Amino acid sequence: QVQLAESGGGLVQAGGSLTLSCAASGRTSSLYHMGWFRQAPGKEREFVARFSLSGGTADYSDSVKGRFTISRDNAKNTVYLQMNSLKPEDTAVYRCAARPREIDAYYYWGQGTQVTVSS
């Protein structure tokens, strides 16, 4: 089992920055990808970014590319999402997720953290 705990959400003005953290505990050696998803009220959950723990590569949705950066601190088993140039449309609940090597899906999820961007 893996547990994920997010932190770092909050209220920020448009153009501002926030950094989200996702600390993983438990069988972290089993993980293949860690990523961030978000869901705004009345909308479907959407992929934001992911980090390949084996290859050290990152992927982003087109809506955040160039503004958000995902990174990992191996020693702390923590993944970060640095969000710059925030827009009101970035307002959502952001959830961290982790995909184990043996499962072709994001299987572990954090509880979510609210990000609100005011105009």
mmCIF file of C-alpha atoms in Angstrom:
data_model
loop_
_atom_site.group_PDB
_atom_site.id
_atom_site.type_symbol
_atom_site.label_atom_id
_atom_site.label_comp_id
_atom_site.label_asym_id
_atom_site.label_seq_id
_atom_site.Cartn_x
_atom_site.Cartn_y
_atom_site.Cartn_z
ATOM 1 C CA GLN A 1 0.000 0.000 0.000
ATOM 2 C CA VAL A 2 1.000 3.577 -0.656
ATOM 3 C CA GLN A 3 -0.327 6.665 1.068
ATOM 4 C CA LEU A 4 -0.244 10.116 -0.527
ATOM 5 C CA ALA A 5 -0.576 13.399 1.338
ATOM 6 C CA GLU A 6 -0.881 16.717 -0.498
ATOM 7 C CA SER A 7 -0.240 20.177 0.838
ATOM 8 C CA GLY A 8 0.302 23.681 -0.446
ATOM 9 C CA GLY A 9 -3.020 24.735 -1.897
ATOM 10 C CA GLY A 10 -4.579 28.096 -1.220
ATOM 11 C CA LEU A 11 -5.841 31.360 -2.632
ATOM 12 C CA VAL A 12 -3.675 33.373 -4.997
ATOM 13 C CA GLN A 13 -4.219 36.247 -7.403
ATOM 14 C CA ALA A 14 -3.983 35.754 -11.139
ATOM 15 C CA GLY A 15 -0.372 35.829 -12.253
ATOM 16 C CA GLY A 16 0.832 34.486 -8.936
ATOM 17 C CA SER A 17 2.522 31.234 -7.990
ATOM 18 C CA LEU A 18 1.900 28.270 -5.724
ATOM 19 C CA THR A 19 3.777 25.067 -5.049
ATOM 20 C CA LEU A 20 1.933 21.859 -4.237
ATOM 21 C CA SER A 21 3.626 18.963 -2.476
ATOM 22 C CA CYS A 22 2.726 15.276 -2.451
ATOM 23 C CA ALA A 23 4.475 13.103 0.097
ATOM 24 C CA ALA A 24 4.369 9.369 -0.547
ATOM 25 C CA SER A 25 4.758 6.741 2.155
ATOM 26 C CA GLY A 26 4.523 2.962 2.303
ATOM 27 C CA ARG A 27 5.659 0.790 -0.626
ATOM 28 C CA THR A 28 7.055 3.681 -2.629
ATOM 29 C CA SER A 29 9.568 1.418 -4.366
ATOM 30 C CA SER A 30 6.641 -0.118 -6.265
ATOM 31 C CA LEU A 31 5.727 3.153 -7.942
ATOM 32 C CA TYR A 32 6.256 3.882 -11.643
ATOM 33 C CA HIS A 33 4.652 7.281 -12.179
ATOM 34 C CA MET A 34 3.434 10.039 -9.899
ATOM 35 C CA GLY A 35 1.175 12.701 -11.252
ATOM 36 C CA TRP A 36 -1.224 15.538 -10.612
ATOM 37 C CA PHE A 37 -4.823 15.778 -11.699
ATOM 38 C CA ARG A 38 -7.387 18.504 -11.110
ATOM 39 C CA GLN A 39 -11.130 18.864 -11.107
ATOM 40 C CA ALA A 40 -13.037 22.108 -11.264
ATOM 41 C CA PRO A 41 -16.688 22.357 -10.194
ATOM 42 C CA GLY A 42 -18.973 20.891 -12.825
ATOM 43 C CA LYS A 43 -16.080 19.611 -14.925
ATOM 44 C CA GLU A 44 -14.417 16.272 -15.527
ATOM 45 C CA ARG A 45 -11.168 15.423 -13.815
ATOM 46 C CA GLU A 46 -8.250 16.307 -16.054
ATOM 47 C CA PHE A 47 -4.614 15.309 -16.217
ATOM 48 C CA VAL A 48 -2.157 18.065 -15.311
ATOM 49 C CA ALA A 49 1.337 16.567 -15.151
ATOM 50 C CA ARG A 50 3.196 13.360 -14.427
ATOM 51 C CA PHE A 51 6.708 12.363 -13.459
ATOM 52 C CA SER A 52 8.311 9.076 -14.458
ATOM 53 C CA LEU A 53 10.133 7.802 -11.398
ATOM 54 C CA SER A 54 12.237 5.392 -13.460
ATOM 55 C CA GLY A 55 13.195 7.663 -16.320
ATOM 56 C CA GLY A 56 13.031 11.010 -14.569
ATOM 57 C CA THR A 57 10.969 12.514 -17.369
ATOM 58 C CA ALA A 58 7.926 14.743 -17.136
ATOM 59 C CA ASP A 59 4.795 15.255 -19.222
ATOM 60 C CA TYR A 60 2.277 18.083 -19.086
ATOM 61 C CA SER A 61 -1.139 18.902 -20.388
ATOM 62 C CA ASP A 62 -1.209 21.589 -23.044
ATOM 63 C CA SER A 63 -3.138 23.884 -20.719
ATOM 64 C CA VAL A 64 -0.274 24.079 -18.193
ATOM 65 C CA LYS A 65 2.800 23.483 -20.340
ATOM 66 C CA GLY A 66 5.324 26.251 -19.860
ATOM 67 C CA ARG A 67 3.708 27.449 -16.629
ATOM 68 C CA PHE A 68 3.803 24.387 -14.335
ATOM 69 C CA THR A 69 6.785 22.234 -13.422
ATOM 70 C CA ILE A 70 6.654 18.821 -11.781
ATOM 71 C CA SER A 71 9.673 17.560 -9.896
ATOM 72 C CA ARG A 72 10.669 14.973 -7.293
ATOM 73 C CA ASP A 73 12.824 14.883 -4.198
ATOM 74 C CA ASN A 74 13.957 11.252 -3.962
ATOM 75 C CA ALA A 75 15.191 11.563 -0.404
ATOM 76 C CA LYS A 76 11.809 12.814 0.796
ATOM 77 C CA ASN A 77 9.650 10.651 -1.527
ATOM 78 C CA THR A 78 7.887 13.862 -2.423
ATOM 79 C CA VAL A 79 6.645 15.185 -5.751
ATOM 80 C CA TYR A 80 6.154 18.902 -6.252
ATOM 81 C CA LEU A 81 4.053 20.912 -8.669
ATOM 82 C CA GLN A 82 5.373 24.416 -9.112
ATOM 83 C CA MET A 83 2.604 26.531 -10.614
ATOM 84 C CA ASN A 84 3.491 29.908 -12.101
ATOM 85 C CA SER A 85 1.488 32.512 -14.004
ATOM 86 C CA LEU A 86 -1.699 31.144 -12.513
ATOM 87 C CA LYS A 87 -4.998 31.910 -14.215
ATOM 88 C CA PRO A 88 -8.545 31.856 -12.838
ATOM 89 C CA GLU A 89 -9.206 28.796 -14.991
ATOM 90 C CA ASP A 90 -6.584 26.913 -12.966
ATOM 91 C CA THR A 91 -8.980 26.995 -10.013
ATOM 92 C CA ALA A 92 -9.723 23.388 -9.015
ATOM 93 C CA VAL A 93 -9.134 20.680 -6.471
ATOM 94 C CA TYR A 94 -5.723 19.238 -7.247
ATOM 95 C CA ARG A 95 -5.069 15.605 -6.415
ATOM 96 C CA CYS A 96 -1.830 13.695 -6.403
ATOM 97 C CA ALA A 97 -1.869 10.174 -7.841
ATOM 98 C CA ALA A 98 0.561 7.304 -8.122
ATOM 99 C CA ARG A 99 0.744 4.404 -10.535
ATOM 100 C CA PRO A 100 2.402 1.164 -9.445
ATOM 101 C CA ARG A 101 4.533 -0.763 -11.938
ATOM 102 C CA GLU A 102 2.181 -3.747 -11.934
ATOM 103 C CA ILE A 103 -0.988 -1.766 -12.652
ATOM 104 C CA ASP A 104 -1.609 0.236 -15.828
ATOM 105 C CA ALA A 105 -3.557 2.942 -14.053
ATOM 106 C CA TYR A 106 -3.230 5.528 -11.331
ATOM 107 C CA TYR A 107 -4.173 3.398 -8.321
ATOM 108 C CA TYR A 108 -3.321 5.514 -5.295
ATOM 109 C CA TRP A 109 -4.837 8.957 -4.755
ATOM 110 C CA GLY A 110 -4.391 11.743 -2.262
ATOM 111 C CA GLN A 111 -7.281 13.559 -0.640
ATOM 112 C CA GLY A 112 -6.884 16.687 -2.738
ATOM 113 C CA THR A 113 -6.006 20.305 -2.075
ATOM 114 C CA GLN A 114 -7.959 23.357 -3.200
ATOM 115 C CA VAL A 115 -6.308 25.927 -5.445
ATOM 116 C CA THR A 116 -8.268 29.131 -6.043
ATOM 117 C CA VAL A 117 -7.021 31.809 -8.415
ATOM 118 C CA SER A 118 -8.784 35.153 -8.189
ATOM 119 C CA SER A 119 -8.972 37.564 -11.115
#
